Amino acid sequence: MNVGVIGAGWAGLSAAIALHDAGHDVSLYEAGPLAGGRARRVPGSGNAALDNGQHIMLGAYQHTLQLMQRLHREPDRLLLRFGLKLQAASGDFELRCRALPSPWHAVAAVALAKGWHTSEKAALIKAMARLRLRGWKVTPDRPLAQWLDEQHQPAGVVKRFWEPLCLAALNTPLVQASTLMMARVLKDSLDAGRNASDVLIPRTDLSDLWPDHLPAGITLHRHSPIQRIDAASNGYTLNEKHWHDALVVAVPPPNARRLLADLPARPGTERLMQHLEAFSPVAIATLNLMLDEPWTTLSEPMLMLDDQAAPGQLGQWLFNHAVISNARERHPLISIVLSNCLSSALTDRDAASRLIIEQVRRQTSQFGPMPDIAQQLLIIEKRATFAATPGLTRPDNNTPWPGLVLAGDWTNTGYPAVLEGAVMSGQAAARCIG
Ligand SMILES: Cc1cc2nc3c(=O)[nH]c(=O)nc-3n(C[C@H](O)[C@H](O)[C@H](O)COP(=O)(O)OP(=O)(O)OC[C@H]3O[C@@H](n4cnc5c(N)ncnc54)[C@H](O)[C@@H]3O)c2cc1C
């Protein structure tokens, strides 16, 4: 078949590769200048390429890792891998998975964590054990803050474990976050083999990681926004000129809604449109600081920051690319991540950046002074993820229109908006086409 894929994010790209491998002719249409979608290199950032936002992956991202292998993009070379370690920059907290079989690696991590009282460790182990006993299911789903209250989680455990992990994985505050989606992430990372909880950080830019390395047979049309889909005999026409037997629509929900609105209504259309409207976007900002020299005295790739230490100190995670990169010359870049950030807090970009830099300097003082800053760039992605809330109905890949399927991190994967979900959804969409 001749299949069109709209959107070259990780979902559309993985759909295109799976369809190509199944023997179809595939054309990909991407509105922007390069492949990767929300997980891409910032065009024009040159040799010291910057991404649209700092990303991490987990050992549990099996579909993504297999896809990289399929494209001969070796995960061992292109990703820095280390056992899960939550280490506060200030030095007052550390939790590290141990070299034991799952789930004991995680139990030992909590039992031996530095910075918690025994009662705090016991409360966390008890809550996790209860969740595991119930098959990592919570019915009915409810806001994580409510569930944590029910489980009598102490404030120190919420601050050092639940809140940072919930923001990192769901990009949704505790009071709104779905306990079920959080449980799914915990199940697949902490209860699925010791390596599943490993942290994987790209050592190259996100487009080079694999999206730039599509099989030769796939045609990628860059700068090609699709404005219109028309049902044609035995297929669909895009922008009134490209005809395809089948389509994968792999664009964010509002864009999908606009495109599907032109098609003749069929049973189920109204419901699908309502579900597409129900997603609310949540922002993530990344402050990139290019330093005069690599920060070698900071020997950790990733540290937790305290974002409640003082007003405006919004940084949650610090990434040191001098440790992450495997380039011969160590990359003198640090990236600070601000999940679930309100754009109102960043209206004055310079003032916001100043406060965050001050926060980093103060909270990392145990590592010695940060080298001088040569350049800085604050990237705010307003539509980074959808709010992962209880009761959100996520559409399946199949639609009311034959041969037209959906893909995207927002489809019914069970995961929050993450790379692995995007890849899984693309592959599931390809299977629907056959
Ligand atoms: C700053 C930031 C940090 C993140 N951190 C993490 C992380 O640490 N770990 C993690 O797993 N996930 C993270 N995520 C989430 C992850 O990036 C997304 O889940 C994933 O990239 C979504 O891929 P997608 O293909 O579903 O959607 P998208 O990447 O949004 O792809 C959709 C594509 O469709 C294109 N498009 C839209 N409309 C049209 C049209 N009409 N015609 C043609 N093309 C169109 C868009 O240009 C885009 O390229 C982060 C996201 C951001 C923004």
Coordinates of C-alpha atoms and ligand atoms in Angstrom, one line a residue:
M1 CA 0.0 0.0 0.0
N2 CA 0.9 3.6 -0.4
V3 CA 0.7 5.1 3.1
G4 CA 1.0 8.8 4.1
V5 CA 2.1 9.7 7.6
I6 CA 1.4 13.2 8.8
G7 CA 3.8 14.4 11.5
A8 CA 7.5 13.4 11.9
G9 CA 7.6 13.3 15.7
W10 CA 8.8 10.1 17.4
A11 CA 5.2 8.6 16.9
G12 CA 5.0 9.4 13.2
L13 CA 8.6 8.3 12.5
S14 CA 8.2 5.0 14.3
A15 CA 4.9 4.4 12.4
A16 CA 6.7 5.1 9.1
I17 CA 9.6 2.7 9.9
A18 CA 7.2 -0.1 10.9
L19 CA 5.1 0.4 7.8
H20 CA 8.2 0.5 5.6
D21 CA 9.5 -2.7 7.3
A22 CA 6.0 -4.3 6.5
G23 CA 6.6 -3.6 2.8
H24 CA 4.5 -0.4 2.3
D25 CA 5.5 2.7 0.4
V26 CA 5.7 5.4 3.0
S27 CA 5.7 9.2 2.6
L28 CA 6.1 11.4 5.7
Y29 CA 4.8 15.0 5.8
E30 CA 6.3 17.3 8.4
A31 CA 5.4 20.9 8.9
G32 CA 8.7 21.9 10.4
P33 CA 12.3 21.9 9.0
L34 CA 13.4 18.6 10.6
A35 CA 12.3 15.3 12.1
G36 CA 11.9 14.7 15.8
G37 CA 8.8 16.8 16.8
R38 CA 9.0 17.9 20.4
A39 CA 12.1 15.8 20.9
R40 CA 14.4 17.4 18.3
R41 CA 17.5 19.5 17.8
V42 CA 17.0 23.2 17.7
P43 CA 17.7 24.1 14.1
G44 CA 20.8 26.3 13.6
S45 CA 22.3 25.5 17.0
G46 CA 25.5 24.3 15.1
N47 CA 28.2 22.0 16.4
A48 CA 27.2 22.4 20.0
A49 CA 23.7 21.3 19.1
L50 CA 21.0 22.1 21.6
D51 CA 17.7 20.3 22.0
N52 CA 14.2 21.6 22.2
G53 CA 14.4 20.5 25.8
Q54 CA 16.5 18.2 28.0
H55 CA 15.1 14.6 27.8
I56 CA 15.9 11.5 29.7
M57 CA 14.9 7.9 28.9
L58 CA 14.6 4.8 31.1
G59 CA 15.9 1.3 30.7
A60 CA 12.1 0.4 30.4
Y61 CA 11.9 2.2 27.1
Q62 CA 12.3 -1.2 25.2
H63 CA 10.5 -0.2 22.1
T64 CA 12.7 2.9 21.6
L65 CA 15.9 1.0 22.3
Q66 CA 14.9 -1.7 19.8
L67 CA 14.1 0.9 17.2
M68 CA 17.5 2.5 17.7
Q69 CA 19.1 -0.9 17.2
R70 CA 17.0 -1.5 14.1
L71 CA 18.5 1.8 12.7
H72 CA 22.0 0.8 13.7
R73 CA 22.1 3.7 16.2
E74 CA 23.9 1.9 19.1
P75 CA 22.2 2.7 22.4
D76 CA 25.4 1.8 24.3
R77 CA 27.4 4.5 22.5
L78 CA 24.7 7.1 22.1
L79 CA 23.2 7.0 25.6
L80 CA 24.8 7.5 28.9
R81 CA 23.3 4.7 31.1
F82 CA 23.5 4.6 34.9
G83 CA 21.4 3.0 37.7
L84 CA 18.6 5.2 39.0
K85 CA 20.1 7.8 41.4
L86 CA 18.2 10.7 43.0
Q87 CA 20.9 12.9 44.4
A88 CA 20.2 16.4 45.8
A89 CA 22.6 19.0 44.6
S90 CA 22.8 20.3 48.1
G91 CA 24.1 16.9 49.4
D92 CA 21.4 16.4 52.0
F93 CA 19.6 13.5 50.2
E94 CA 20.6 10.5 48.1
L95 CA 18.7 7.4 46.9
R96 CA 20.5 4.9 44.7
C97 CA 19.3 1.6 43.2
R98 CA 21.6 -1.2 44.2
A99 CA 23.0 -4.2 42.3
L100 CA 20.3 -6.6 43.4
P101 CA 17.5 -8.4 41.5
S102 CA 14.3 -6.4 41.0
P103 CA 12.4 -5.3 43.2
W104 CA 15.1 -5.7 45.9
H105 CA 17.3 -3.2 44.1
A106 CA 14.6 -0.6 44.7
V107 CA 13.8 -1.7 48.3
A108 CA 17.5 -1.5 49.2
A109 CA 17.6 2.0 47.5
V110 CA 14.9 3.2 49.9
A111 CA 16.2 1.4 52.9
L112 CA 19.7 2.8 52.4
A113 CA 18.7 6.3 51.3
K114 CA 20.6 9.1 52.9
G115 CA 18.5 12.0 54.3
W116 CA 15.3 10.1 55.5
H117 CA 14.3 8.8 58.9
T118 CA 13.5 5.1 59.3
S119 CA 9.8 5.9 59.6
E120 CA 9.9 7.8 56.3
K121 CA 11.6 4.9 54.6
A122 CA 9.1 2.4 56.1
A123 CA 6.2 4.6 54.9
L124 CA 7.4 4.6 51.3
I125 CA 8.2 0.9 51.2
K126 CA 4.8 0.1 52.6
A127 CA 3.0 2.3 50.0
M128 CA 4.9 0.8 47.2
A129 CA 4.4 -2.8 48.5
R130 CA 0.6 -2.1 48.7
L131 CA 0.6 -0.7 45.1
R132 CA 2.5 -3.8 43.9
L133 CA 0.2 -6.2 45.7
R134 CA -2.8 -4.6 43.9
G135 CA -1.1 -5.2 40.5
W136 CA -0.1 -1.4 40.3
K137 CA -3.8 -0.6 39.8
V138 CA -5.7 2.1 41.6
T139 CA -9.5 2.1 41.2
P140 CA -11.0 4.5 40.9
D141 CA -8.1 6.6 39.6
R142 CA -7.6 9.7 41.7
P143 CA -5.2 12.6 42.1
L144 CA -1.8 11.4 43.3
A145 CA -1.9 13.9 46.2
Q146 CA -5.1 12.3 47.5
W147 CA -3.7 8.8 47.2
L148 CA -0.5 9.9 49.0
D149 CA -2.6 11.3 51.9
E150 CA -4.4 8.0 52.1
Q151 CA -1.1 6.2 52.3
H152 CA 0.1 8.5 55.0
Q153 CA 3.2 9.6 53.1
P154 CA 5.4 11.9 55.2
A155 CA 6.3 15.3 53.8
G156 CA 10.0 14.4 53.3
V157 CA 9.1 11.4 51.2
V158 CA 6.6 13.5 49.1
K159 CA 9.3 16.2 48.6
R160 CA 12.2 14.0 47.7
F161 CA 10.5 11.1 45.9
W162 CA 6.9 11.5 44.8
E163 CA 6.9 15.1 43.7
P164 CA 10.2 15.0 41.7
L165 CA 9.3 11.7 40.1
C166 CA 5.7 12.8 39.3
L167 CA 6.9 16.0 37.7
A168 CA 9.7 14.2 35.7
A169 CA 7.4 11.5 34.5
L170 CA 3.9 13.1 34.2
N171 CA 4.8 16.8 34.1
T172 CA 1.7 17.3 36.2
P173 CA 1.5 18.6 39.8
L174 CA 0.6 16.1 42.5
V175 CA -2.8 17.6 43.1
Q176 CA -3.8 16.9 39.5
A177 CA -1.7 13.9 38.5
S178 CA -3.3 10.5 37.7
T179 CA -2.2 7.9 40.3
L180 CA -2.8 5.2 37.7
M181 CA -0.4 6.7 35.2
M182 CA 2.2 7.2 37.9
A183 CA 1.7 3.5 39.0
R184 CA 2.2 2.4 35.4
V185 CA 5.6 4.2 35.2
L186 CA 6.6 2.7 38.6
K187 CA 5.6 -0.8 37.6
D188 CA 7.5 -0.7 34.3
S189 CA 10.6 0.9 35.8
L190 CA 10.9 -0.5 39.3
D191 CA 9.2 -3.8 39.0
A192 CA 10.4 -5.1 35.6
G193 CA 14.0 -6.2 35.9
R194 CA 16.9 -4.4 37.4
N195 CA 17.9 -2.5 34.3
A196 CA 14.4 -1.1 33.6
S197 CA 15.0 1.7 36.2
D198 CA 18.3 2.7 34.6
V199 CA 18.4 6.3 33.5
L200 CA 19.5 6.9 29.9
I201 CA 20.6 10.3 28.8
P202 CA 21.3 11.1 25.1
R203 CA 24.9 11.9 24.3
T204 CA 24.1 13.4 21.0
D205 CA 21.2 15.7 20.0
L206 CA 17.8 14.2 19.9
S207 CA 17.4 14.4 16.1
D208 CA 20.8 12.7 15.5
L209 CA 19.9 10.0 18.1
W210 CA 17.8 8.3 15.5
P211 CA 15.1 10.5 13.8
D212 CA 17.8 11.8 11.2
H213 CA 18.6 8.2 10.2
L214 CA 15.5 6.9 8.5
P215 CA 15.7 4.0 6.1
A216 CA 16.4 5.2 2.6
G217 CA 13.0 4.0 1.2
I218 CA 11.0 6.5 3.3
T219 CA 10.3 9.8 1.7
L220 CA 10.4 12.7 4.2
H221 CA 8.7 15.9 3.0
R222 CA 10.0 18.7 5.3
H223 CA 8.3 22.1 5.5
S224 CA 5.1 20.4 4.3
P225 CA 2.2 21.2 6.6
I226 CA -0.9 19.2 5.8
Q227 CA -3.9 21.6 5.8
R228 CA -6.6 19.3 4.5
I229 CA -7.5 15.7 4.3
D230 CA -10.2 14.6 1.8
A231 CA -11.7 11.2 1.6
A232 CA -11.2 9.9 -1.9
S233 CA -12.2 6.7 -3.6
N234 CA -10.3 3.9 -1.7
G235 CA -8.1 6.3 0.1
Y236 CA -7.4 9.9 1.1
T237 CA -6.0 13.0 -0.6
L238 CA -3.7 15.4 1.3
N239 CA -3.7 19.2 0.5
E240 CA -5.7 18.2 -2.7
K241 CA -2.6 16.7 -4.3
H242 CA -1.0 13.7 -2.5
W243 CA -3.2 10.5 -2.7
H244 CA -2.7 7.6 -0.3
D245 CA -4.4 4.3 0.3
A246 CA -4.1 4.7 4.1
L247 CA -3.1 7.5 6.5
V248 CA -1.4 7.8 9.9
V249 CA -2.3 11.1 11.6
A250 CA 0.6 11.6 14.1
V251 CA 0.1 15.2 15.1
P252 CA -0.9 16.7 18.5
P253 CA -4.6 16.6 19.4
P254 CA -5.6 20.1 18.4
N255 CA -4.0 19.7 15.0
A256 CA -5.6 16.2 14.6
R257 CA -8.9 17.7 15.4
R258 CA -8.6 20.4 12.8
L259 CA -7.6 17.9 10.1
L260 CA -10.3 15.4 10.9
A261 CA -13.0 18.0 11.0
D262 CA -13.0 18.1 7.2
L263 CA -13.9 14.5 6.8
P264 CA -17.5 13.3 6.4
A265 CA -19.0 12.5 9.9
R266 CA -19.4 8.8 10.7
P267 CA -20.6 7.0 13.8
G268 CA -18.2 7.8 16.6
T269 CA -16.8 11.0 15.1
E270 CA -18.4 13.3 17.7
R271 CA -17.0 11.3 20.6
L272 CA -13.6 11.3 19.1
M273 CA -13.7 15.1 18.6
Q274 CA -14.7 15.5 22.2
H275 CA -11.8 13.4 23.4
L276 CA -9.4 15.3 21.2
E277 CA -10.6 18.5 22.8
A278 CA -10.1 17.3 26.4
F279 CA -6.3 17.4 26.5
S280 CA -4.7 20.4 28.2
P281 CA -1.1 21.4 27.5
V282 CA 1.5 21.7 30.2
A283 CA 4.8 23.6 29.6
I284 CA 8.4 22.6 30.3
A285 CA 11.3 25.1 30.2
T286 CA 15.0 24.3 29.9
L287 CA 17.7 26.8 30.7
N288 CA 20.9 26.0 28.9
L289 CA 24.1 27.6 30.1
M290 CA 27.1 27.3 27.9
L291 CA 30.1 27.7 30.2
D292 CA 33.6 29.0 29.5
E293 CA 34.9 25.5 30.3
P294 CA 33.5 22.1 31.3
W295 CA 32.4 22.0 34.9
T296 CA 34.7 19.1 35.8
T297 CA 34.4 19.5 39.6
L298 CA 30.7 18.6 39.3
S299 CA 31.2 14.9 38.6
E300 CA 27.5 13.9 38.4
P301 CA 25.5 13.8 35.2
M302 CA 22.2 14.6 36.9
L303 CA 21.3 16.3 40.2
M304 CA 18.0 17.2 41.9
L305 CA 17.5 20.8 42.7
D306 CA 15.2 22.1 45.4
D307 CA 12.6 24.2 43.6
Q308 CA 10.9 25.4 46.8
A309 CA 14.0 26.8 48.5
A310 CA 13.1 30.4 47.6
P311 CA 10.6 32.2 45.3
G312 CA 11.5 32.1 41.6
Q313 CA 14.1 29.3 42.2
L314 CA 12.2 27.0 39.8
G315 CA 14.9 24.6 38.7
Q316 CA 14.2 20.9 39.4
W317 CA 17.0 19.0 37.7
L318 CA 20.5 19.9 36.6
F319 CA 22.2 18.1 33.8
N320 CA 26.0 18.4 33.3
H321 CA 26.9 17.6 29.7
A322 CA 30.6 17.6 30.6
V323 CA 29.9 14.3 32.2
I324 CA 27.1 13.1 29.8
S325 CA 28.9 13.8 26.5
N326 CA 31.4 11.3 25.2
A327 CA 33.0 13.8 22.9
R328 CA 36.7 14.0 23.3
E329 CA 36.3 17.6 24.3
R330 CA 33.9 17.6 27.2
H331 CA 30.8 19.6 26.4
P332 CA 30.8 22.8 28.6
L333 CA 27.0 22.8 28.8
I334 CA 24.6 22.5 31.7
S335 CA 20.9 22.3 31.3
I336 CA 18.4 23.1 34.1
V337 CA 14.9 21.7 33.7
L338 CA 11.7 23.4 34.9
S339 CA 8.7 21.0 34.6
N340 CA 5.1 22.1 34.8
C341 CA 6.2 25.7 34.7
L342 CA 3.7 28.5 34.4
S343 CA 4.6 30.9 31.6
S344 CA 3.6 33.8 34.0
A345 CA 6.7 32.8 36.1
L346 CA 8.9 33.3 33.1
T347 CA 7.5 36.4 31.5
D348 CA 10.7 38.3 32.3
R349 CA 13.1 35.8 30.9
D350 CA 16.3 37.6 32.0
A351 CA 15.1 38.0 35.6
A352 CA 13.8 34.4 35.7
S353 CA 17.2 33.1 34.3
R354 CA 19.1 35.2 36.9
L355 CA 17.1 33.6 39.8
I356 CA 17.7 30.1 38.5
I357 CA 21.4 30.6 38.0
E358 CA 21.6 32.0 41.6
Q359 CA 19.7 28.8 42.7
V360 CA 22.2 26.6 40.9
R361 CA 25.2 28.4 42.3
R362 CA 23.8 28.2 45.9
Q363 CA 22.6 24.6 45.8
T364 CA 25.7 23.2 44.1
S365 CA 28.3 25.0 46.3
Q366 CA 29.7 21.6 47.6
F367 CA 31.0 21.0 44.0
G368 CA 33.1 24.2 43.9
P369 CA 32.3 27.3 41.8
M370 CA 30.5 27.0 38.5
P371 CA 32.7 28.3 35.6
D372 CA 31.7 31.6 34.1
I373 CA 28.7 31.6 31.7
A374 CA 29.6 32.3 28.1
Q375 CA 26.0 32.1 26.7
Q376 CA 22.6 31.3 27.9
L377 CA 19.4 30.2 26.2
L378 CA 16.0 29.7 27.9
I379 CA 13.7 27.4 25.8
I380 CA 10.1 27.4 26.9
E381 CA 8.0 24.6 25.2
K382 CA 4.4 25.7 26.0
R383 CA 2.9 22.5 24.8
A384 CA 5.5 20.1 26.1
T385 CA 3.0 17.4 27.3
F386 CA -0.6 16.9 28.1
A387 CA -1.8 17.1 31.7
A388 CA -1.8 13.5 32.9
T389 CA -5.0 13.7 35.0
P390 CA -7.4 11.0 36.2
G391 CA -10.4 10.3 34.0
L392 CA -8.8 11.5 30.7
T393 CA -10.1 9.4 27.8
R394 CA -7.4 8.8 25.3
P395 CA -8.4 7.8 21.8
D396 CA -7.4 4.4 20.4
N397 CA -5.3 4.2 17.2
N398 CA -8.4 3.2 15.0
T399 CA -10.8 6.0 14.0
P400 CA -14.3 5.9 12.5
W401 CA -12.7 6.3 9.0
P402 CA -11.4 3.1 7.4
G403 CA -7.6 3.1 6.8
L404 CA -7.1 6.3 8.8
V405 CA -5.4 5.7 12.1
L406 CA -4.0 8.0 14.9
A407 CA -0.6 8.0 16.6
G408 CA 1.0 10.2 19.2
D409 CA 2.0 10.1 22.9
W410 CA -1.6 11.2 23.7
T411 CA -3.2 8.0 22.3
N412 CA -4.3 5.2 24.6
T413 CA -0.8 3.9 25.6
G414 CA -1.3 3.8 29.4
Y415 CA 1.8 6.0 29.7
P416 CA 1.9 9.7 30.3
A417 CA 3.3 11.9 27.5
V418 CA 6.7 10.3 27.0
L419 CA 9.0 9.2 24.2
E420 CA 8.4 5.5 24.8
G421 CA 4.6 6.1 24.6
A422 CA 5.1 8.0 21.3
V423 CA 7.1 5.1 19.8
M424 CA 4.7 2.5 21.0
S425 CA 1.7 4.4 19.6
G426 CA 3.4 4.7 16.2
Q427 CA 4.1 1.0 16.0
A428 CA 0.5 0.2 17.1
A429 CA -0.8 2.5 14.4
A430 CA 1.2 0.7 11.8
R431 CA -0.1 -2.7 13.0
C432 CA -3.7 -1.3 12.5
I433 CA -2.9 -0.7 8.9
G434 CA -1.4 -4.1 8.5
Ligands
LIG1 C1 10.8 20.1 26.9 C2 10.4 18.7 26.8 C3 10.9 17.8 27.7 C4 10.5 16.5 27.7 N1 11.1 15.5 28.5 C5 10.8 14.2 28.3 C6 11.6 13.3 28.9 O1 12.6 13.6 29.6 N2 11.4 11.9 28.7 C7 10.3 11.6 27.8 O2 10.2 10.4 27.6 N3 9.6 12.5 27.2 C8 9.8 13.8 27.4 N4 9.0 14.7 26.7 C9 7.9 14.3 25.9 C10 8.3 13.8 24.5 O3 9.1 14.8 23.9 C11 7.0 13.6 23.7 O4 6.2 12.6 24.4 C12 7.2 13.1 22.3 O5 8.2 13.8 21.7 C13 5.9 13.2 21.6 O6 6.1 12.7 20.2 P1 4.9 12.7 19.2 O7 5.4 12.1 17.9 O8 3.7 12.0 19.9 O9 4.4 14.2 19.0 P2 5.3 15.4 18.4 O10 6.7 15.3 18.8 O11 4.5 16.7 18.8 O12 5.2 15.3 16.8 C14 4.1 15.8 16.1 C15 4.7 16.3 14.8 O13 3.7 16.7 13.9 C16 4.1 17.8 13.2 N5 2.8 18.5 12.7 C17 1.8 19.0 13.4 N6 0.8 19.4 12.6 C18 1.2 19.1 11.3 C19 0.6 19.2 10.1 N7 -0.6 19.7 9.9 N8 1.2 18.7 9.0 C20 2.5 18.1 9.1 N9 3.1 18.0 10.3 C21 2.5 18.4 11.4 C22 4.8 18.7 14.2 O14 5.6 19.6 13.6 C23 5.6 17.6 14.9 O15 6.9 17.4 14.3 C24 9.4 16.1 26.8 C25 8.9 17.0 25.9 C26 9.3 18.3 26.0 C27 8.7 19.3 25.0

